[in-house]
Coordinates of C-alpha atoms and ligand atoms in Angstrom, one line a residue:
M260 CA 104.3 87.8 128.0
P261 CA 103.1 87.8 124.4
L262 CA 102.5 92.3 124.3
K263 CA 105.5 94.3 124.8
T264 CA 105.4 97.4 126.0
P265 CA 106.7 100.3 123.9
E266 CA 109.5 100.6 126.3
E267 CA 110.5 97.0 126.3
Y268 CA 110.5 96.6 122.7
L269 CA 113.3 99.6 123.0
E270 CA 115.4 97.9 125.2
S271 CA 114.7 94.8 122.7
I272 CA 116.5 96.3 120.1
K273 CA 119.1 97.7 121.7
R274 CA 121.8 95.3 120.4
E275 CA 124.9 95.8 118.7
I276 CA 125.2 96.2 115.1
N277 CA 126.8 96.5 112.2
L278 CA 125.5 99.9 110.5
F279 CA 127.0 102.7 108.3
M280 CA 125.7 105.5 108.1
F281 CA 127.2 108.8 106.6
G282 CA 130.4 107.1 106.3
E283 CA 130.9 106.0 110.1
K284 CA 130.6 102.5 111.4
I285 CA 128.6 102.7 114.5
S286 CA 127.8 99.5 116.5
K287 CA 125.5 100.8 120.0
F288 CA 123.2 103.2 117.1
W289 CA 121.1 104.4 120.4
E290 CA 124.2 106.0 122.1
H291 CA 125.3 108.1 118.6
P292 CA 124.8 111.5 118.2
F293 CA 123.0 110.2 114.5
Y294 CA 120.6 108.6 116.9
K295 CA 118.2 112.0 116.7
I296 CA 117.7 110.8 112.9
I297 CA 116.9 107.3 113.6
E298 CA 114.6 107.8 116.8
P299 CA 111.3 109.0 115.2
S300 CA 111.7 105.5 113.1
I301 CA 111.9 103.8 116.3
N302 CA 109.3 105.9 118.1
T303 CA 106.5 104.5 115.3
V304 CA 106.9 101.4 116.2
K305 CA 106.5 102.3 119.7
M306 CA 103.5 103.8 119.1
I307 CA 102.2 100.0 117.7
Y308 CA 103.4 98.6 120.5
E309 CA 101.5 101.3 122.3
C310 CA 98.5 101.3 120.5
A311 CA 97.9 97.1 121.3
Q312 CA 98.2 97.8 125.2
R313 CA 95.2 100.0 124.8
E314 CA 91.8 98.7 126.0
E315 CA 90.2 100.8 122.8
Y316 CA 92.2 99.2 120.5
K317 CA 92.3 95.9 121.5
N318 CA 89.9 94.7 118.6
I319 CA 92.3 96.3 116.0
M320 CA 95.5 95.8 117.4
T321 CA 95.4 92.0 118.8
A322 CA 93.9 89.3 118.1
K323 CA 93.6 85.2 119.0
S324 CA 97.0 83.5 117.6
H325 CA 95.6 80.1 116.6
L326 CA 99.0 78.3 117.0
T327 CA 99.5 79.3 120.3
G328 CA 95.9 80.4 121.8
E329 CA 97.8 83.7 123.4
I330 CA 96.3 87.1 122.3
V331 CA 99.2 88.5 120.2
N332 CA 100.5 91.7 118.2
R333 CA 97.9 91.7 114.9
F334 CA 100.8 92.3 113.5
T335 CA 102.2 88.5 114.3
H336 CA 98.8 86.7 113.4
I337 CA 98.2 84.8 110.5
H338 CA 94.4 85.6 109.0
Q339 CA 91.5 83.3 110.2
S340 CA 88.9 84.9 108.5
I341 CA 87.0 87.7 106.2
D342 CA 87.0 89.4 109.3
D343 CA 91.0 89.4 110.5
L344 CA 91.8 90.6 106.6
L345 CA 88.9 93.7 107.3
L346 CA 90.7 94.1 110.8
K347 CA 94.1 94.3 109.1
V348 CA 93.3 97.0 107.3
E349 CA 91.5 98.8 110.2
M350 CA 94.9 98.5 112.0
Q351 CA 96.7 100.0 109.0
R352 CA 94.4 103.0 108.5
L353 CA 94.4 103.7 112.4
L354 CA 98.3 103.6 112.5
G355 CA 99.1 106.0 109.4
Q356 CA 96.7 108.6 111.3
K357 CA 98.6 108.3 114.5
T358 CA 102.2 108.5 112.7
A359 CA 101.6 109.6 109.5
C360 CA 104.4 107.8 108.1
C361 CA 105.0 104.6 107.3
F362 CA 105.0 102.6 110.7
Q363 CA 107.2 99.5 109.0
R364 CA 105.4 96.4 110.5
C365 CA 103.7 95.4 107.6
V366 CA 106.2 94.0 105.2
G367 CA 107.3 90.8 107.5
F368 CA 103.6 90.3 108.6
D369 CA 102.5 90.2 105.3
A370 CA 106.1 88.1 104.2
A371 CA 104.5 85.4 107.1
N372 CA 100.7 85.3 106.1
A373 CA 102.1 83.9 102.6
L374 CA 104.7 81.7 103.8
Y375 CA 102.2 80.3 106.1
S376 CA 100.4 79.1 102.2
V377 CA 103.2 78.2 100.7
T378 CA 105.0 76.0 102.8
W379 CA 101.8 73.9 103.3
E380 CA 101.5 73.7 99.9
M381 CA 105.6 72.7 99.2
D382 CA 104.9 69.6 101.3
E383 CA 102.0 68.9 100.2
K384 CA 103.8 68.3 96.7
F385 CA 107.5 67.4 98.0
G386 CA 106.6 66.1 101.7
S387 CA 109.3 68.1 103.3
S388 CA 108.4 69.6 106.7
Y389 CA 109.0 73.5 105.7
H390 CA 105.3 74.4 107.2
D391 CA 105.6 72.9 110.9
T392 CA 109.3 74.5 110.4
F393 CA 107.6 77.5 109.8
K394 CA 105.2 77.4 112.4
E395 CA 106.9 76.7 115.0
Y396 CA 109.7 79.8 113.8
W397 CA 106.6 82.1 114.2
K398 CA 105.5 80.7 117.7
D399 CA 108.4 82.2 118.9
V400 CA 107.7 85.7 117.0
Q401 CA 104.5 85.2 118.6
R402 CA 105.4 84.7 121.9
N403 CA 107.8 87.9 121.7
D404 CA 106.1 89.9 120.1
L405 CA 109.1 90.3 117.5
F406 CA 108.7 93.3 114.7
I407 CA 110.1 91.1 112.0
A408 CA 111.3 93.2 108.8
G409 CA 110.4 91.5 104.9
S410 CA 113.1 91.5 102.8
M411 CA 112.4 90.8 99.2
T412 CA 114.0 93.3 97.1
D413 CA 117.2 92.2 95.3
S414 CA 119.9 94.8 93.9
K415 CA 119.2 93.0 90.6
G416 CA 122.0 94.3 88.6
D417 CA 121.0 94.3 84.6
R418 CA 117.2 94.6 84.8
S419 CA 116.9 93.0 81.2
K420 CA 119.0 89.7 82.8
R421 CA 118.0 86.7 84.6
P422 CA 119.7 86.0 88.1
I423 CA 122.0 83.4 86.3
N424 CA 123.2 85.6 83.8
Q425 CA 124.5 88.4 85.8
T426 CA 127.7 89.6 85.5
D427 CA 128.3 89.6 89.4
P428 CA 126.1 86.6 91.2
D429 CA 125.6 88.5 93.9
A430 CA 123.0 90.8 92.2
F431 CA 120.3 88.5 93.7
L432 CA 120.5 86.9 97.2
H433 CA 121.8 83.3 96.7
I434 CA 122.9 79.9 98.5
V435 CA 126.4 80.0 98.4
D436 CA 127.7 76.7 100.5
E437 CA 125.4 74.3 102.5
N438 CA 126.3 71.9 105.7
N439 CA 124.0 69.6 107.6
K440 CA 123.0 72.2 110.2
G441 CA 122.0 74.7 107.3
I442 CA 123.0 77.1 104.8
F443 CA 125.0 80.3 103.9
V444 CA 123.7 83.0 101.9
K445 CA 125.1 86.2 99.9
G446 CA 123.6 89.0 98.1
A447 CA 121.8 92.7 99.6
K448 CA 118.5 92.9 100.0
V449 CA 117.8 97.0 99.1
H450 CA 115.2 99.6 100.7
Q451 CA 114.7 97.3 103.5
T452 CA 112.1 99.2 105.7
G453 CA 112.7 99.1 109.5
F454 CA 115.6 96.8 109.3
L455 CA 117.4 98.4 111.6
N456 CA 114.9 98.1 114.5
S457 CA 113.2 94.8 113.9
H458 CA 114.2 91.8 115.6
Q459 CA 114.3 89.5 112.9
A460 CA 113.9 89.2 109.0
I461 CA 112.4 87.2 106.9
V462 CA 113.6 86.9 103.5
M463 CA 112.7 85.9 100.2
P464 CA 113.2 85.7 96.0
T465 CA 112.2 89.3 94.6
L466 CA 110.9 86.7 91.1
A467 CA 109.5 83.6 90.2
L468 CA 112.4 81.7 89.2
R469 CA 113.4 78.7 86.9
D470 CA 115.7 75.9 85.9
G471 CA 119.4 76.2 86.6
E472 CA 118.5 79.1 89.0
E473 CA 117.7 76.5 92.4
D474 CA 120.1 78.6 94.3
Y475 CA 118.3 82.1 94.1
A476 CA 115.1 80.0 95.5
V477 CA 115.2 80.3 99.0
S478 CA 113.3 81.6 102.2
F479 CA 114.4 82.0 105.6
G480 CA 113.9 84.0 109.2
I481 CA 117.2 85.6 110.1
D482 CA 118.3 87.5 113.3
T483 CA 118.9 91.2 111.9
T484 CA 121.9 91.0 114.0
A485 CA 123.2 88.0 112.7
K486 CA 127.4 87.7 111.5
G487 CA 128.0 88.8 108.1
I488 CA 124.5 91.3 107.9
T489 CA 126.0 94.3 107.6
M490 CA 123.7 97.5 107.1
I491 CA 123.6 101.4 105.7
Y492 CA 121.4 103.7 106.6
G493 CA 119.5 105.4 103.5
R494 CA 119.4 109.1 103.3
Q495 CA 116.0 110.6 103.1
T496 CA 114.9 114.2 101.6
S497 CA 115.9 117.1 104.7
D498 CA 117.2 114.0 107.2
T499 CA 120.3 116.0 108.7
R500 CA 117.5 118.7 110.0
K501 CA 116.4 116.3 112.4
L502 CA 120.6 117.1 114.1
E503 CA 119.8 120.6 114.3
E504 CA 118.9 122.4 117.4
G505 CA 115.5 122.8 117.5
K506 CA 112.9 120.3 116.3
L507 CA 110.1 123.1 114.5
D508 CA 112.3 122.7 110.9
V509 CA 111.6 119.0 111.1
G510 CA 107.8 118.7 110.5
N511 CA 106.9 115.5 111.4
F512 CA 109.3 116.0 114.8
K513 CA 107.6 112.9 116.7
Y514 CA 107.8 110.0 113.8
G515 CA 109.4 108.8 110.4
G516 CA 110.5 105.9 108.5
Q517 CA 113.5 104.0 107.8
E518 CA 115.1 102.3 104.8
I519 CA 118.4 100.3 105.2
F520 CA 120.7 98.8 102.2
V521 CA 121.6 95.1 103.6
I522 CA 124.6 93.0 103.0
F523 CA 124.5 89.5 103.4
D524 CA 127.6 88.5 102.9
N525 CA 128.4 84.3 103.7
V526 CA 125.6 85.3 106.3
F527 CA 124.9 81.6 107.9
I528 CA 121.0 79.9 108.3
P529 CA 120.1 77.3 110.8
N530 CA 118.1 74.9 109.6
K531 CA 115.6 75.1 112.1
Q532 CA 114.9 78.8 109.8
I533 CA 114.5 77.8 106.4
F534 CA 111.3 77.7 104.5
M535 CA 112.2 77.0 101.4
K536 CA 115.4 75.5 99.3
R537 CA 115.7 75.7 96.1
E538 CA 111.5 74.9 95.3
I539 CA 111.9 77.2 92.1
E540 CA 108.1 76.0 91.0
F541 CA 107.1 77.6 94.5
T542 CA 108.6 81.0 94.1
G543 CA 106.3 82.3 92.0
A544 CA 103.1 81.7 94.1
L545 CA 105.6 83.5 97.1
V546 CA 106.5 86.1 95.0
N547 CA 102.9 86.5 94.1
R548 CA 101.0 85.9 97.3
F549 CA 103.5 88.2 99.3
A550 CA 102.6 91.0 96.9
G551 CA 99.1 90.8 97.0
Y552 CA 98.8 91.0 100.8
H553 CA 101.6 93.7 100.6
R554 CA 99.4 95.4 98.4
Q555 CA 96.5 94.9 100.2
S556 CA 98.7 96.7 103.0
Y557 CA 98.9 100.1 101.5
A558 CA 96.0 100.8 103.4
C559 CA 98.1 102.8 105.4
K560 CA 98.1 105.3 103.2
T561 CA 94.8 106.2 103.6
G562 CA 95.2 106.9 107.4
V563 CA 98.4 109.2 105.9
G564 CA 95.7 110.6 103.9
D565 CA 93.7 111.6 106.8
V566 CA 96.2 114.0 108.3
L567 CA 97.5 115.2 104.9
I568 CA 93.9 116.7 104.5
G569 CA 93.5 117.5 108.0
A570 CA 96.6 119.6 107.4
A571 CA 95.5 121.1 104.2
A572 CA 91.9 122.1 106.3
L573 CA 94.0 123.6 109.1
A574 CA 96.0 125.5 106.8
A575 CA 93.6 127.4 105.2
K576 CA 91.9 128.1 108.0
Y577 CA 95.1 130.0 109.4
N578 CA 95.2 132.1 105.6
G579 CA 91.2 132.5 106.6
V580 CA 90.4 130.9 103.6
E581 CA 88.3 128.4 104.6
K582 CA 85.1 128.8 103.2
A583 CA 86.1 129.9 99.7
S584 CA 84.1 127.4 97.6
H585 CA 87.5 126.1 95.6
I586 CA 88.6 125.3 98.9
R587 CA 85.6 123.2 100.2
D588 CA 86.1 121.4 96.9
K589 CA 89.6 120.5 96.8
L590 CA 89.3 119.1 100.2
V591 CA 86.2 117.0 99.1
E592 CA 88.7 115.8 96.0
M593 CA 91.2 115.1 98.4
V594 CA 88.7 113.3 100.5
Q595 CA 87.0 111.2 97.7
L596 CA 91.0 110.1 96.5
N597 CA 91.9 109.1 99.9
E598 CA 88.2 107.4 100.0
T599 CA 88.5 105.6 96.7
L600 CA 92.2 104.4 98.1
W601 CA 90.1 102.8 101.7
S602 CA 87.0 101.3 99.5
C603 CA 89.7 99.1 97.5
A604 CA 91.2 98.3 100.7
L605 CA 88.5 97.2 101.8
A606 CA 86.6 95.4 99.0
C607 CA 90.4 93.0 98.7
S608 CA 89.8 92.2 102.3
A609 CA 86.5 91.6 102.3
K610 CA 86.5 89.6 98.6
G611 CA 89.1 87.3 100.6
F612 CA 89.7 83.6 100.5
K613 CA 90.6 80.6 102.4
R614 CA 93.4 78.8 101.5
E615 CA 93.5 75.1 101.6
A616 CA 96.8 75.5 104.5
G617 CA 93.3 76.9 106.4
N618 CA 94.2 81.0 106.6
Y619 CA 93.0 83.7 105.0
E620 CA 94.1 85.5 101.5
M621 CA 93.0 88.6 100.5
D622 CA 91.3 89.3 96.1
M623 CA 94.1 89.0 94.2
L624 CA 92.6 91.0 91.4
L625 CA 91.5 93.7 93.6
A626 CA 94.5 94.3 95.6
N627 CA 96.6 95.2 92.6
V628 CA 94.2 97.9 91.4
N629 CA 94.3 99.3 95.3
K630 CA 98.2 99.5 94.8
Q631 CA 98.1 100.3 91.4
N632 CA 95.3 103.5 92.5
V633 CA 98.3 104.1 95.4
T634 CA 100.5 105.1 92.9
R635 CA 98.6 108.0 91.6
F636 CA 95.8 109.3 94.3
P637 CA 98.3 110.2 97.2
Y638 CA 100.5 112.8 94.5
E639 CA 97.5 114.1 93.7
I640 CA 96.4 114.4 98.1
G641 CA 99.9 116.1 98.0
R642 CA 99.6 118.3 95.0
L643 CA 96.0 119.8 96.8
A644 CA 97.6 120.2 100.1
E645 CA 100.8 122.1 98.6
D646 CA 97.7 124.2 96.5
L647 CA 96.3 124.6 99.8
A648 CA 99.2 125.4 101.6
G649 CA 100.7 128.0 99.6
G650 CA 104.2 128.9 98.2
I651 CA 105.2 129.5 101.8
I652 CA 106.3 125.8 102.0
C653 CA 109.5 125.4 99.9
T654 CA 110.4 129.1 100.7
M655 CA 110.4 129.8 104.7
P656 CA 113.3 130.9 106.6
S657 CA 114.9 128.4 108.9
Q658 CA 113.8 127.9 112.6
Q659 CA 117.1 129.5 113.6
D660 CA 115.9 133.0 111.8
L661 CA 112.9 132.4 113.4
D662 CA 114.1 132.3 117.0
N663 CA 116.5 135.0 116.6
T664 CA 116.1 137.9 118.6
E665 CA 117.0 140.9 115.9
I666 CA 115.0 139.0 113.1
G667 CA 112.6 136.7 114.4
P668 CA 110.0 138.8 115.7
I669 CA 110.0 140.7 112.2
I670 CA 109.2 137.0 110.4
K671 CA 106.6 136.6 112.7
K672 CA 104.5 140.1 112.1
Y673 CA 105.3 139.1 108.7
L674 CA 104.2 135.2 108.9
S675 CA 101.0 136.4 110.8
T676 CA 97.9 135.9 109.2
C677 CA 94.8 136.2 110.7
D678 CA 94.7 137.4 115.0
D679 CA 94.0 134.0 116.8
V680 CA 96.4 132.2 115.3
P681 CA 99.8 131.8 116.6
V682 CA 102.8 132.3 114.3
N683 CA 104.9 129.4 115.6
D684 CA 101.5 126.7 115.2
R685 CA 101.3 128.2 111.4
Y686 CA 105.1 127.9 111.3
K687 CA 105.0 123.8 112.4
L688 CA 102.3 123.2 110.6
L689 CA 103.8 124.4 106.7
R690 CA 106.8 122.7 108.1
F691 CA 104.6 119.3 108.5
I692 CA 102.8 119.9 105.3
E693 CA 106.2 120.1 103.4
N694 CA 107.9 117.1 105.1
L695 CA 104.8 115.1 103.8
S696 CA 104.5 116.2 100.1
M697 CA 107.9 117.1 99.8
G698 CA 110.4 116.0 103.0
V699 CA 111.4 113.4 104.7
A700 CA 107.4 112.0 104.9
S701 CA 107.0 112.7 101.4
L702 CA 109.0 108.8 100.9
S703 CA 106.7 107.5 102.2
Y704 CA 103.6 109.2 101.4
K705 CA 104.8 109.1 97.6
T706 CA 107.4 106.8 96.7
E707 CA 106.9 104.0 98.5
S708 CA 103.3 104.7 97.1
L709 CA 104.8 104.4 93.6
H710 CA 107.7 101.8 94.3
G711 CA 106.8 99.7 97.8
A712 CA 105.1 96.3 97.0
G713 CA 106.0 96.5 93.2
S714 CA 106.8 99.3 90.5
P715 CA 103.4 100.2 88.8
Q716 CA 103.5 97.8 86.2
A717 CA 103.9 94.6 88.8
Q718 CA 100.3 95.2 89.3
R719 CA 99.1 95.9 85.8
I720 CA 101.4 92.9 85.1
M721 CA 98.8 91.0 87.8
I722 CA 95.9 93.0 86.8
S723 CA 95.9 91.5 82.7
R724 CA 96.7 88.1 84.2
Q725 CA 93.5 88.1 86.5
A726 CA 91.3 90.2 84.6
K727 CA 89.5 87.3 82.7
I728 CA 88.9 89.4 79.5
D729 CA 87.7 86.2 77.5
D730 CA 84.8 86.0 80.0
K731 CA 84.0 89.8 79.2
I732 CA 84.1 89.1 75.8
D733 CA 81.9 86.1 76.1
L734 CA 79.7 88.9 78.0
A735 CA 79.5 91.2 75.3
K736 CA 79.1 88.3 72.4
A737 CA 75.7 86.8 74.3
I738 CA 74.1 90.1 74.2
L739 CA 74.8 90.7 70.2
D740 CA 73.9 87.0 69.6
I741 CA 77.9 86.1 68.3
P742 CA 77.9 82.8 69.1
V743 CA 80.5 82.2 72.1
Q744 CA 82.9 79.7 69.6
E745 CA 83.8 82.3 67.3
L746 CA 87.1 84.1 67.6
Ligands
FAD891 C1 110.0 103.6 100.4 C2 110.4 102.1 100.1 C3 110.2 101.0 100.7 C4 110.6 99.7 100.5 N1 110.3 99.2 101.1 C5 110.5 97.4 101.4 C6 110.7 96.7 102.3 O1 110.4 96.1 103.3 N2 111.3 95.3 101.4 C7 111.4 94.9 100.5 O2 112.3 93.5 99.9 N3 111.6 96.0 99.5 C8 111.3 97.7 99.8 N4 110.9 98.3 98.8 C9 111.5 98.0 97.3 C10 110.1 97.9 96.5 O3 109.5 96.5 96.3 C11 111.1 98.1 94.9 O4 111.0 99.5 94.9 C12 110.4 97.9 93.5 O5 110.0 96.2 93.9 C13 111.1 98.1 92.5 O6 112.3 97.9 92.7 P1 113.5 98.9 92.3 O7 113.5 99.7 93.2 O8 114.3 98.2 92.2 O9 113.1 99.5 90.8 P2 113.7 99.0 89.9 O10 113.8 97.6 89.3 O11 114.9 100.1 89.7 O12 112.6 99.7 88.7 C14 112.6 100.9 87.7 C15 112.0 100.9 86.6 O13 112.3 100.5 86.1 C16 111.3 99.1 85.7 N5 111.7 97.9 85.0 C17 112.6 96.9 86.2 N6 112.9 95.5 85.6 C18 112.5 95.7 84.7 C19 112.6 94.8 83.7 N7 112.9 93.1 83.7 N8 111.8 95.1 82.0 C20 111.4 96.3 82.0 N9 110.8 97.4 82.7 C21 111.4 97.2 84.0 C22 110.1 99.3 86.7 O14 108.8 98.7 86.2 C23 110.3 100.5 87.0 O15 109.3 101.4 86.0 C24 110.6 99.5 99.6 C25 110.5 100.7 98.0 C26 110.6 101.9 99.0 C27 110.7 103.0 98.1

């Protein structure tokens, strides 16, 4: 059955893994007390499976696979039209609105769409069969509605050195051995979104590789429970609040993201899951296409922005100041920034094009402009939300104090604002804004916006490559009657 229910998804990820968390080795994570920290990230992914079941979201959340002919979750779809590219960003905004955090399934989705055309082009050049291998692998993903993580970022060691010049050769994941059945790889992939609760991961190189770096030019699909994989759970700001009694101090107590530090220690990859092996000249295309699709994916932040704007407006209402002109102006400013992000996400999708492989790709320049804006605007939207919420978001007493029979009623007395506002609701809302602007969720709204899909400079390099400055010089020359051949 191509569309899993949220419950089926949950059961399907209850597989023993090799996980470290707070210095403890954990195998059945769903039975461990730390599950309270992990659970919100799983709830978030469950929301994707739930929305795909709902009639009202069918058009956005599902698509007809060109590989199997079946209706599949859009997160496993290979874009077949401009409409698909537009529906992708619609889906991402919707899920941002539903969860107010990173819903984790975009990285593998973007990796698959990049690999689809790159494997096709490799086969054209080398007569290899990577494209068919990838299609067979992906059909299985679609038929089983699998959650695929996307693993690009290596630990990278000394950033000024190439992979082969690193003191530790494992600073970039690479092939260490092979036989006629497959290859063995070693290295680490860091900041891995949703790796713990995904079924499989697509691994790709971090950067375009050069002669001599062939062993680093490798891409494959791998079961996240495979032998040799160790996961270490990434700490998040105020994460242990989830272990406390009561959920009010958590902020977004339903949903969250998750990043894993993943070690690959001589992991075996069978041939039927290898999509690139030593083809250095195609690594640049794979990295750039994946990054382009992923920079389009930051449409998700507009959905989170919608929720934060709503929360800030509600905080102003709870304070009785919603009609003040500067409050309204600040809300307008937040909306304008958020919709500017949305405009770029739509534009890079609408200006997409068809690759020779038959799939559709976003406009590279506009996708990079989109992500460059995303590295900035959520910070400004967050600043305005903190302004409207008041300093109380970082000085408020704990829920334990609020629930204490002696001091609780006194806290409630002084936290009261307008007569019709229940103190508990105000408390909940302020913690939610704290969470989004400086707590666990600020990771996905701010730092992920900054570094996810590449740090800001990576987009500036791509913008400069796509900018066609010489053409613009010619435009100016033409108006000024300066001959075009002149320098
Ligand atoms: C929340 C979150 C989720 C993520 N999810 C995923 C995921 O699911 N999968 C995945 O593969 N990756 C993921 N990433 C990783 C993300 O792509 C990287 O963070 C990003 O590419 C930057 O790499 P880095 O963090 O190693 O930063 P660094 O490389 O340490 O960069 C830090 C600074 O140094 C600069 N710098 C780096 N190298 C050079 C150089 N050679 N010359 C000059 N300046 C340099 C950068 O521009 C930046 O300003 C995620 C990141 C975050 C924060």
